[in-house]
PDB file of C-alpha atoms in Angstrom:
ATOM      1  CA  ASP A 531      -6.839  25.828  -6.396  1.00  0.00           C
ATOM      2  CA  ALA A 532      -4.648  22.976  -8.037  1.00  0.00           C
ATOM      3  CA  GLY A 533      -6.725  19.548  -6.290  1.00  0.00           C
ATOM      4  CA  VAL A 534      -5.608  16.952  -4.877  1.00  0.00           C
ATOM      5  CA  ILE A 535      -2.205  15.609  -5.627  1.00  0.00           C
ATOM      6  CA  GLN A 536      -1.263  12.374  -5.475  1.00  0.00           C
ATOM      7  CA  SER A 537       2.202  10.776  -6.757  1.00  0.00           C
ATOM      8  CA  PRO A 538       3.138   8.895  -9.063  1.00  0.00           C
ATOM      9  CA  ARG A 539       0.196   8.703 -11.322  1.00  0.00           C
ATOM     10  CA  HIS A 540       1.837   5.173 -11.974  1.00  0.00           C
ATOM     11  CA  GLU A 541       3.665   2.624  -9.948  1.00  0.00           C
ATOM     12  CA  VAL A 542       4.630  -0.940 -11.371  1.00  0.00           C
ATOM     13  CA  THR A 543       6.752  -2.987  -8.532  1.00  0.00           C
ATOM     14  CA  GLU A 544       7.695  -6.615  -8.241  1.00  0.00           C
ATOM     15  CA  MET A 545       5.693  -8.886  -5.473  1.00  0.00           C
ATOM     16  CA  GLY A 546       7.488  -8.025  -2.178  1.00  0.00           C
ATOM     17  CA  GLN A 547       8.759  -4.580  -2.572  1.00  0.00           C
ATOM     18  CA  GLU A 548       7.599  -1.806  -0.444  1.00  0.00           C
ATOM     19  CA  VAL A 549       5.394   1.355  -1.810  1.00  0.00           C
ATOM     20  CA  THR A 550       4.521   4.160  -1.382  1.00  0.00           C
ATOM     21  CA  LEU A 551       1.613   6.489  -2.210  1.00  0.00           C
ATOM     22  CA  ARG A 552       1.439  10.397  -1.224  1.00  0.00           C
ATOM     23  CA  CYS A 553      -1.270  12.565  -1.318  1.00  0.00           C
ATOM     24  CA  LYS A 554      -1.981  16.438  -0.794  1.00  0.00           C
ATOM     25  CA  PRO A 555      -5.045  17.491   0.059  1.00  0.00           C
ATOM     26  CA  ILE A 556      -6.729  20.828  -0.790  1.00  0.00           C
ATOM     27  CA  SER A 557      -5.745  23.435   1.416  1.00  0.00           C
ATOM     28  CA  GLY A 558      -8.103  23.922   4.221  1.00  0.00           C
ATOM     29  CA  HIS A 559      -9.673  20.749   3.914  1.00  0.00           C
ATOM     30  CA  ASN A 560      -9.710  18.838   7.404  1.00  0.00           C
ATOM     31  CA  SER A 561     -10.858  15.464   6.237  1.00  0.00           C
ATOM     32  CA  LEU A 562      -8.648  12.896   3.695  1.00  0.00           C
ATOM     33  CA  PHE A 563      -9.845   9.680   2.630  1.00  0.00           C
ATOM     34  CA  TRP A 564      -7.824   6.574   1.278  1.00  0.00           C
ATOM     35  CA  TYR A 565     -10.193   4.452  -1.261  1.00  0.00           C
ATOM     36  CA  ARG A 566      -9.252   1.755  -3.738  1.00  0.00           C
ATOM     37  CA  GLN A 567     -11.012   0.371  -6.683  1.00  0.00           C
ATOM     38  CA  THR A 568     -10.857  -2.557  -8.941  1.00  0.00           C
ATOM     39  CA  MET A 569     -13.279  -4.394 -11.252  1.00  0.00           C
ATOM     40  CA  MET A 570     -14.027  -6.814  -8.707  1.00  0.00           C
ATOM     41  CA  ARG A 571     -14.790  -4.745  -5.886  1.00  0.00           C
ATOM     42  CA  GLY A 572     -15.161  -1.600  -6.626  1.00  0.00           C
ATOM     43  CA  LEU A 573     -14.980   1.543  -4.555  1.00  0.00           C
ATOM     44  CA  GLU A 574     -13.973   0.957  -0.955  1.00  0.00           C
ATOM     45  CA  LEU A 575     -12.518   2.984   1.571  1.00  0.00           C
ATOM     46  CA  LEU A 576      -9.266   2.280   3.273  1.00  0.00           C
ATOM     47  CA  ILE A 577      -9.133   4.617   5.311  1.00  0.00           C
ATOM     48  CA  TYR A 578      -9.859   8.532   6.375  1.00  0.00           C
ATOM     49  CA  PHE A 579      -8.350  10.900   8.939  1.00  0.00           C
ATOM     50  CA  ASN A 580     -10.265  14.138  10.437  1.00  0.00           C
ATOM     51  CA  ASN A 581      -7.785  17.028  11.830  1.00  0.00           C
ATOM     52  CA  ASN A 582      -4.623  14.474  10.776  1.00  0.00           C
ATOM     53  CA  VAL A 583      -6.341  11.707  12.998  1.00  0.00           C
ATOM     54  CA  PRO A 584      -7.386   8.502  11.118  1.00  0.00           C
ATOM     55  CA  ILE A 585     -11.136   7.816  12.505  1.00  0.00           C
ATOM     56  CA  ASP A 586     -11.731   4.556  11.086  1.00  0.00           C
ATOM     57  CA  ASP A 587      -9.267   2.101   8.982  1.00  0.00           C
ATOM     58  CA  SER A 588     -11.759  -1.421   9.182  1.00  0.00           C
ATOM     59  CA  GLY A 589     -11.387  -0.762   5.638  1.00  0.00           C
ATOM     60  CA  MET A 590      -7.668  -1.616   5.558  1.00  0.00           C
ATOM     61  CA  PRO A 591      -7.327  -4.969   4.291  1.00  0.00           C
ATOM     62  CA  GLU A 592      -4.641  -6.290   6.449  1.00  0.00           C
ATOM     63  CA  ASP A 593      -1.736  -5.054   8.396  1.00  0.00           C
ATOM     64  CA  ARG A 594       0.543  -5.141   5.516  1.00  0.00           C
ATOM     65  CA  PHE A 595      -0.819  -1.465   4.317  1.00  0.00           C
ATOM     66  CA  SER A 596      -0.171   1.585   6.703  1.00  0.00           C
ATOM     67  CA  ALA A 597      -1.369   5.002   6.092  1.00  0.00           C
ATOM     68  CA  LYS A 598       0.099   7.934   8.041  1.00  0.00           C
ATOM     69  CA  MET A 599      -1.223  11.961   8.227  1.00  0.00           C
ATOM     70  CA  PRO A 600       1.474  13.835   9.913  1.00  0.00           C
ATOM     71  CA  ASN A 601       0.084  17.447   9.292  1.00  0.00           C
ATOM     72  CA  ALA A 602      -2.714  19.052   6.924  1.00  0.00           C
ATOM     73  CA  SER A 603      -1.376  19.095   3.951  1.00  0.00           C
ATOM     74  CA  PHE A 604       0.371  15.211   3.322  1.00  0.00           C
ATOM     75  CA  SER A 605      -0.717  11.636   3.728  1.00  0.00           C
ATOM     76  CA  THR A 606       0.802   8.022   3.174  1.00  0.00           C
ATOM     77  CA  LEU A 607       0.184   4.819   2.129  1.00  0.00           C
ATOM     78  CA  LYS A 608       2.318   2.275   2.435  1.00  0.00           C
ATOM     79  CA  ILE A 609       2.351  -1.320   1.294  1.00  0.00           C
ATOM     80  CA  GLN A 610       4.709  -3.469   2.540  1.00  0.00           C
ATOM     81  CA  PRO A 611       5.461  -6.473   0.810  1.00  0.00           C
ATOM     82  CA  SER A 612       3.332  -5.539  -1.673  1.00  0.00           C
ATOM     83  CA  GLU A 613       1.478  -8.832  -3.807  1.00  0.00           C
ATOM     84  CA  PRO A 614      -0.266  -9.038  -6.977  1.00  0.00           C
ATOM     85  CA  ARG A 615      -3.312  -8.431  -5.604  1.00  0.00           C
ATOM     86  CA  ASP A 616      -3.103  -5.504  -3.694  1.00  0.00           C
ATOM     87  CA  SER A 617      -3.406  -4.106  -8.140  1.00  0.00           C
ATOM     88  CA  ALA A 618      -5.292  -1.605  -8.341  1.00  0.00           C
ATOM     89  CA  VAL A 619      -6.024   2.042  -8.459  1.00  0.00           C
ATOM     90  CA  TYR A 620      -5.608   4.437  -5.244  1.00  0.00           C
ATOM     91  CA  PHE A 621      -7.566   6.728  -4.872  1.00  0.00           C
ATOM     92  CA  CYS A 622      -6.960   9.692  -2.332  1.00  0.00           C
ATOM     93  CA  ALA A 623      -9.641  12.404  -1.658  1.00  0.00           C
ATOM     94  CA  SER A 624     -10.795  15.331   0.663  1.00  0.00           C
ATOM     95  CA  SER A 625     -13.231  17.275   1.641  1.00  0.00           C
ATOM     96  CA  SER A 626     -14.757  20.113   4.610  1.00  0.00           C
ATOM     97  CA  ARG A 627     -17.534  20.586   6.833  1.00  0.00           C
ATOM     98  CA  LEU A 628     -16.956  23.891   6.685  1.00  0.00           C
ATOM     99  CA  ALA A 629     -16.679  24.582   2.132  1.00  0.00           C
ATOM    100  CA  GLY A 630     -19.817  23.819   0.378  1.00  0.00           C
ATOM    101  CA  LYS A 631     -21.808  20.883   1.395  1.00  0.00           C
ATOM    102  CA  GLY A 632     -18.770  18.720   2.506  1.00  0.00           C
ATOM    103  CA  GLU A 633     -18.439  16.563  -0.915  1.00  0.00           C
ATOM    104  CA  GLN A 634     -15.522  14.854  -1.652  1.00  0.00           C
ATOM    105  CA  TYR A 635     -12.784  16.369  -4.667  1.00  0.00           C
ATOM    106  CA  PHE A 636     -10.845  13.620  -5.805  1.00  0.00           C
ATOM    107  CA  GLY A 637      -7.315  13.419  -6.752  1.00  0.00           C
ATOM    108  CA  PRO A 638      -6.713  11.838 -10.256  1.00  0.00           C
ATOM    109  CA  GLY A 639      -5.197   8.543  -8.788  1.00  0.00           C
ATOM    110  CA  THR A 640      -2.474   6.761  -8.799  1.00  0.00           C
ATOM    111  CA  ARG A 641      -2.672   2.927 -10.637  1.00  0.00           C
ATOM    112  CA  LEU A 642      -0.348   0.539  -8.569  1.00  0.00           C
ATOM    113  CA  THR A 643       0.292  -2.969 -11.114  1.00  0.00           C
ATOM    114  CA  VAL A 644       2.590  -5.663  -9.101  1.00  0.00           C
ATOM    115  CA  THR A 645       3.894  -8.172 -10.831  1.00  0.00           C
TER     116      THR A 645
ATOM    117  CA  ALA B1018     -23.575   1.965   8.961  1.00  0.00           C
ATOM    118  CA  GLN B1019     -25.644   3.179   6.102  1.00  0.00           C
ATOM    119  CA  THR B1020     -25.832   1.779   2.719  1.00  0.00           C
ATOM    120  CA  VAL B1021     -26.368   3.016  -1.421  1.00  0.00           C
ATOM    121  CA  THR B1022     -27.799   0.749  -3.807  1.00  0.00           C
ATOM    122  CA  GLN B1023     -27.304   1.603  -7.456  1.00  0.00           C
ATOM    123  CA  SER B1024     -29.171  -1.581  -8.796  1.00  0.00           C
ATOM    124  CA  GLN B1025     -28.532  -0.783 -12.261  1.00  0.00           C
ATOM    125  CA  PRO B1026     -24.895  -1.889 -13.573  1.00  0.00           C
ATOM    126  CA  GLU B1027     -25.017  -1.416 -17.058  1.00  0.00           C
ATOM    127  CA  MET B1028     -27.273   1.160 -18.666  1.00  0.00           C
ATOM    128  CA  SER B1029     -28.034   2.798 -21.799  1.00  0.00           C
ATOM    129  CA  VAL B1030     -29.522   5.841 -24.053  1.00  0.00           C
ATOM    130  CA  GLN B1031     -29.219   7.490 -27.514  1.00  0.00           C
ATOM    131  CA  GLU B1032     -27.880  10.743 -27.454  1.00  0.00           C
ATOM    132  CA  ALA B1033     -30.021  13.269 -27.189  1.00  0.00           C
ATOM    133  CA  GLU B1034     -32.448  11.276 -25.594  1.00  0.00           C
ATOM    134  CA  THR B1035     -32.904  11.179 -21.176  1.00  0.00           C
ATOM    135  CA  VAL B1036     -32.261   8.406 -19.245  1.00  0.00           C
ATOM    136  CA  THR B1037     -32.292   8.167 -15.128  1.00  0.00           C
ATOM    137  CA  LEU B1038     -30.013   6.304 -12.982  1.00  0.00           C
ATOM    138  CA  SER B1039     -31.370   4.973  -9.720  1.00  0.00           C
ATOM    139  CA  CYS B1040     -30.077   5.264  -6.507  1.00  0.00           C
ATOM    140  CA  THR B1041     -31.130   4.311  -3.360  1.00  0.00           C
ATOM    141  CA  TYR B1042     -30.055   4.537   0.544  1.00  0.00           C
ATOM    142  CA  ASP B1043     -30.684   3.179   4.247  1.00  0.00           C
ATOM    143  CA  THR B1044     -30.524   5.704   6.883  1.00  0.00           C
ATOM    144  CA  SER B1045     -32.106   6.372  10.134  1.00  0.00           C
ATOM    145  CA  GLU B1046     -30.834   9.962  10.259  1.00  0.00           C
ATOM    146  CA  SER B1047     -33.079  13.098   9.259  1.00  0.00           C
ATOM    147  CA  ASP B1048     -29.988  15.367   8.016  1.00  0.00           C
ATOM    148  CA  TYR B1049     -28.086  13.648   5.165  1.00  0.00           C
ATOM    149  CA  TYR B1050     -25.993  15.275   2.474  1.00  0.00           C
ATOM    150  CA  LEU B1051     -26.475  13.130  -1.261  1.00  0.00           C
ATOM    151  CA  PHE B1052     -24.068  13.206  -4.437  1.00  0.00           C
ATOM    152  CA  TRP B1053     -23.803  11.549  -7.543  1.00  0.00           C
ATOM    153  CA  TYR B1054     -20.606  11.717  -8.695  1.00  0.00           C
ATOM    154  CA  LYS B1055     -19.208  11.183 -12.515  1.00  0.00           C
ATOM    155  CA  GLN B1056     -16.083   9.139 -13.338  1.00  0.00           C
ATOM    156  CA  PRO B1057     -14.874   8.712 -17.394  1.00  0.00           C
ATOM    157  CA  PRO B1058     -12.326   6.413 -18.918  1.00  0.00           C
ATOM    158  CA  SER B1059     -10.215   9.069 -17.898  1.00  0.00           C
ATOM    159  CA  ARG B1060     -10.456   7.869 -14.444  1.00  0.00           C
ATOM    160  CA  GLN B1061     -11.059  10.827 -12.517  1.00  0.00           C
ATOM    161  CA  MET B1062     -13.619  10.889  -9.592  1.00  0.00           C
ATOM    162  CA  ILE B1063     -16.081  13.971 -10.792  1.00  0.00           C
ATOM    163  CA  LEU B1064     -18.708  15.402  -8.391  1.00  0.00           C
ATOM    164  CA  VAL B1065     -21.395  16.188 -10.940  1.00  0.00           C
ATOM    165  CA  ILE B1066     -24.649  16.999  -7.955  1.00  0.00           C
ATOM    166  CA  ARG B1067     -25.852  16.935  -4.434  1.00  0.00           C
ATOM    167  CA  GLN B1068     -28.966  17.114  -2.892  1.00  0.00           C
ATOM    168  CA  GLU B1069     -29.452  18.142   0.616  1.00  0.00           C
ATOM    169  CA  ALA B1070     -31.672  16.348   2.956  1.00  0.00           C
ATOM    170  CA  TYR B1071     -33.195  19.626   4.288  1.00  0.00           C
ATOM    171  CA  LYS B1072     -34.423  20.901   0.968  1.00  0.00           C
ATOM    172  CA  GLN B1073     -37.380  19.498  -0.519  1.00  0.00           C
ATOM    173  CA  GLN B1074     -36.634  20.864  -3.641  1.00  0.00           C
ATOM    174  CA  ASN B1075     -34.498  18.893  -5.728  1.00  0.00           C
ATOM    175  CA  ALA B1076     -31.455  19.931  -7.444  1.00  0.00           C
ATOM    176  CA  THR B1077     -30.270  20.523 -10.900  1.00  0.00           C
ATOM    177  CA  GLU B1078     -27.090  21.284 -12.956  1.00  0.00           C
ATOM    178  CA  ASN B1079     -27.787  22.172 -16.039  1.00  0.00           C
ATOM    179  CA  ARG B1080     -28.756  18.990 -17.721  1.00  0.00           C
ATOM    180  CA  PHE B1081     -28.318  17.228 -14.728  1.00  0.00           C
ATOM    181  CA  SER B1082     -30.675  17.168 -12.310  1.00  0.00           C
ATOM    182  CA  VAL B1083     -32.518  14.545  -9.214  1.00  0.00           C
ATOM    183  CA  ASN B1084     -35.383  13.395  -8.124  1.00  0.00           C
ATOM    184  CA  PHE B1085     -35.089  13.159  -4.286  1.00  0.00           C
ATOM    185  CA  GLN B1086     -37.690  11.181  -2.762  1.00  0.00           C
ATOM    186  CA  LYS B1087     -36.811  11.653   1.366  1.00  0.00           C
ATOM    187  CA  ALA B1088     -39.511   9.554   2.813  1.00  0.00           C
ATOM    188  CA  ALA B1089     -38.719   6.582   0.332  1.00  0.00           C
ATOM    189  CA  LYS B1090     -34.952   6.699   0.683  1.00  0.00           C
ATOM    190  CA  SER B1091     -34.336   7.609  -3.482  1.00  0.00           C
ATOM    191  CA  PHE B1092     -32.157   9.923  -4.983  1.00  0.00           C
ATOM    192  CA  SER B1093     -32.459   9.128  -8.677  1.00  0.00           C
ATOM    193  CA  LEU B1094     -30.102  11.057 -11.394  1.00  0.00           C
ATOM    194  CA  LYS B1095     -31.255  12.120 -14.636  1.00  0.00           C
ATOM    195  CA  ILE B1096     -29.674  13.352 -17.576  1.00  0.00           C
ATOM    196  CA  SER B1097     -31.361  15.300 -20.609  1.00  0.00           C
ATOM    197  CA  ASP B1098     -30.812  15.341 -24.026  1.00  0.00           C
ATOM    198  CA  SER B1099     -27.664  12.928 -23.581  1.00  0.00           C
ATOM    199  CA  GLN B1100     -24.583  13.651 -24.810  1.00  0.00           C
ATOM    200  CA  LEU B1101     -21.260  11.771 -25.917  1.00  0.00           C
ATOM    201  CA  GLY B1102     -19.283  12.979 -23.478  1.00  0.00           C
ATOM    202  CA  ASP B1103     -21.952  11.424 -20.780  1.00  0.00           C
ATOM    203  CA  ALA B1104     -20.659   7.705 -20.672  1.00  0.00           C
ATOM    204  CA  ALA B1105     -18.993   6.642 -18.255  1.00  0.00           C
ATOM    205  CA  MET B1106     -19.456   5.540 -14.334  1.00  0.00           C
ATOM    206  CA  TYR B1107     -21.986   6.951 -11.881  1.00  0.00           C
ATOM    207  CA  PHE B1108     -21.773   6.507  -8.956  1.00  0.00           C
ATOM    208  CA  CYS B1109     -24.255   7.834  -6.129  1.00  0.00           C
ATOM    209  CA  ALA B1110     -22.884   8.580  -2.960  1.00  0.00           C
ATOM    210  CA  TYR B1111     -24.235   9.572   0.719  1.00  0.00           C
ATOM    211  CA  ARG B1112     -22.602  11.656   3.627  1.00  0.00           C
ATOM    212  CA  SER B1113     -23.201  11.656   7.114  1.00  0.00           C
ATOM    213  CA  PRO B1114     -22.743  14.891   9.183  1.00  0.00           C
ATOM    214  CA  ASN B1115     -22.662  12.197  12.450  1.00  0.00           C
ATOM    215  CA  THR B1116     -19.576   9.769  11.042  1.00  0.00           C
ATOM    216  CA  GLY B1117     -16.963  12.220  11.095  1.00  0.00           C
ATOM    217  CA  ASN B1118     -17.378  13.019   7.222  1.00  0.00           C
ATOM    218  CA  GLN B1119     -17.560   9.438   6.633  1.00  0.00           C
ATOM    219  CA  PHE B1120     -18.849   9.005   2.645  1.00  0.00           C
ATOM    220  CA  TYR B1121     -20.117   5.718   1.799  1.00  0.00           C
ATOM    221  CA  PHE B1122     -20.792   4.614  -2.417  1.00  0.00           C
ATOM    222  CA  GLY B1123     -22.731   2.409  -3.958  1.00  0.00           C
ATOM    223  CA  THR B1124     -21.769  -0.190  -6.439  1.00  0.00           C
ATOM    224  CA  GLY B1125     -21.320   2.235  -9.594  1.00  0.00           C
ATOM    225  CA  THR B1126     -24.309   2.156 -13.108  1.00  0.00           C
ATOM    226  CA  SER B1127     -22.312   2.451 -16.118  1.00  0.00           C
ATOM    227  CA  LEU B1128     -23.781   4.923 -18.817  1.00  0.00           C
ATOM    228  CA  THR B1129     -22.799   3.995 -22.535  1.00  0.00           C
ATOM    229  CA  VAL B1130     -24.377   6.948 -25.088  1.00  0.00           C
ATOM    230  CA  ILE B1131     -25.515   5.730 -28.547  1.00  0.00           C
ATOM    231  CA  PRO B1132     -24.592   8.034 -31.292  1.00  0.00           C
TER     232      PRO B1132
END
């Protein structure tokens, strides 16, 4: 099992540019989560999907952020336009109600720097 | 919404000694899961141990064990024979089976292991 795959691992962009983060969950998992981690705010849940359907997006900071899950094996988190305060590590995680105890498995994260 | 509280932002322990990290949570549910995750400097989130609320027996994983007190809503992590590689941020997490697989994370405890 390859685990949760995220790309890119590092992204440096200029303010105002569009940023797209990608995630491939573990095969067979039916829940996918996007988190943001900063020193100031800790680990924040942005949005999560069950069976490709967004369930709770109340953590999405503002309209500049959007997330999609077009199929069970792929999700994107887009920031348009990006701002320096978006600099953070973004994690994707997946889990399954059917496997194990439903623990979340995290990807390695994408470190985003907006200058 | 459920809340998870980790009241110790930082802890330290001498190598080979034992340390206990605290976690409390607030819930009205009777069935749920609890987890401890470790985040070393690499930033990868690693599952350390899990506990089902319906089980009275405390979970153990090698040098890691928990003290689960359901009535007190407490879920502490004990690390025995601490090793340098245990130095990391530790997050306590609660999973509700009734809110679509959503997880609730504490703010984390930074553990330093002193040689």
